[in-house]
Amino acid sequence: MQPIQNNTAYPTTQEINEAQKQKPAANTDDNTTQKQQNKPIQDEYIPSDKEAKPATGLYQLKYSEDGTPKISFDNPRKKAADNKEANQEEKCTGNTDKVEREIRKLKEEKKQLEQKLRMASDPQKTKDLEQQIANIEQELQLKDTDIYRRQHTVFSK
């Protein structure tokens, strides 16, 4: 397989300068024609999108209502701050009071059952009270966690 070859011959800068020197200037006394002859050839950027957004971070000359000129600066940081304020979401507050009340109520129940257990003399009643205390402890282990608090948090605007 052979590589693609570009056989197009472009004139070098030296050849262009020599060709310009060979052409006699119509008015050699004029300084502008001499400047144009010595000016190097440059590429010019032409944007393809004619409705492109203007660049940010530029100083621009603008005129006020009374016609006096003034300089304005297009600050990209200020625009970013304005966009953040516009896109800022509403702030909500979380409330875990309901969960805290449930936990406090379970702890109080556990204390009351433990007091009854100490006072109880019947073996059947003590067994029943121990079972109730075990159930409350399991429920406390489930509810007295950060995960449970987060899941049952009430949010308000």
Tab-separated table of C-alpha atoms in Angstrom, residues 82-156:
chain	number	residue	atom	x	y	z
A	82	ASP	CA	-25.565	35.091	38.452
A	83	ASN	CA	-26.239	31.677	36.892
A	84	LYS	CA	-25.580	29.934	40.221
A	85	GLU	CA	-28.053	32.206	41.958
A	86	ALA	CA	-30.641	31.571	39.268
A	87	ASN	CA	-30.144	27.793	39.421
A	88	GLN	CA	-30.016	27.652	43.201
A	89	GLU	CA	-32.587	25.264	44.611
A	90	GLU	CA	-34.918	26.024	47.470
A	91	LYS	CA	-33.548	25.247	50.895
A	92	CYS	CA	-35.422	22.720	52.985
A	93	THR	CA	-35.146	21.902	56.653
A	94	GLY	CA	-35.216	18.381	57.997
A	95	ASN	CA	-37.119	17.498	61.145
A	96	THR	CA	-36.488	14.274	63.116
A	97	ASP	CA	-38.644	15.147	66.139
A	98	LYS	CA	-41.164	12.402	65.402
A	99	VAL	CA	-38.455	9.722	65.343
A	100	GLU	CA	-36.887	11.094	68.534
A	101	ARG	CA	-40.284	10.925	70.277
A	102	GLU	CA	-40.733	7.289	69.218
A	103	ILE	CA	-37.296	6.379	70.583
A	104	ARG	CA	-37.886	8.258	73.836
A	105	LYS	CA	-41.269	6.503	74.261
A	106	LEU	CA	-39.676	3.066	73.711
A	107	LYS	CA	-36.950	3.783	76.262
A	108	GLU	CA	-39.541	4.869	78.840
A	109	GLU	CA	-41.558	1.695	78.189
A	110	LYS	CA	-38.411	-0.382	78.669
A	111	LYS	CA	-37.708	1.322	82.031
A	112	GLN	CA	-41.277	0.712	83.212
A	113	LEU	CA	-41.128	-2.960	82.207
A	114	GLU	CA	-37.782	-3.382	83.989
A	115	GLN	CA	-39.334	-1.881	87.153
A	116	LYS	CA	-42.280	-4.285	86.878
A	117	LEU	CA	-39.832	-7.137	86.343
A	118	ARG	CA	-38.030	-6.320	89.600
A	119	MET	CA	-41.348	-6.199	91.482
A	120	ALA	CA	-42.796	-9.352	89.894
A	121	SER	CA	-42.744	-12.578	91.906
A	122	ASP	CA	-44.697	-14.847	89.545
A	123	PRO	CA	-42.345	-16.827	87.209
A	124	GLN	CA	-44.880	-16.729	84.341
A	125	LYS	CA	-45.211	-12.935	84.672
A	126	THR	CA	-41.405	-12.453	84.744
A	127	LYS	CA	-41.023	-14.582	81.610
A	128	ASP	CA	-43.702	-12.504	79.880
A	129	LEU	CA	-42.058	-9.220	80.955
A	130	GLU	CA	-38.619	-10.417	79.762
A	131	GLN	CA	-40.156	-11.244	76.368
A	132	GLN	CA	-41.675	-7.736	76.136
A	133	ILE	CA	-38.342	-6.143	77.119
A	134	ALA	CA	-36.533	-8.192	74.430
A	135	ASN	CA	-39.065	-7.017	71.792
A	136	ILE	CA	-38.611	-3.382	72.811
A	137	GLU	CA	-34.794	-3.737	72.712
A	138	GLN	CA	-35.003	-5.139	69.172
A	139	GLU	CA	-37.218	-2.240	68.116
A	140	LEU	CA	-34.808	0.243	69.746
A	141	GLN	CA	-31.853	-1.288	67.898
A	142	LEU	CA	-33.752	-0.826	64.650
A	143	LYS	CA	-34.986	2.722	65.289
A	144	ASP	CA	-32.086	4.235	67.235
A	145	THR	CA	-29.824	4.514	64.147
A	146	ASP	CA	-28.855	7.292	61.764
A	147	ILE	CA	-30.235	5.354	58.796
A	148	TYR	CA	-33.693	5.118	60.369
A	149	ARG	CA	-33.573	8.822	61.267
A	150	ARG	CA	-32.652	9.793	57.689
A	151	GLN	CA	-35.372	7.588	56.198
A	152	HIS	CA	-38.062	9.046	58.467
A	153	THR	CA	-36.995	12.697	58.392
A	154	VAL	CA	-39.777	15.131	57.536
A	155	PHE	CA	-38.651	17.940	55.196
A	156	SER	CA	-40.310	21.340	54.969
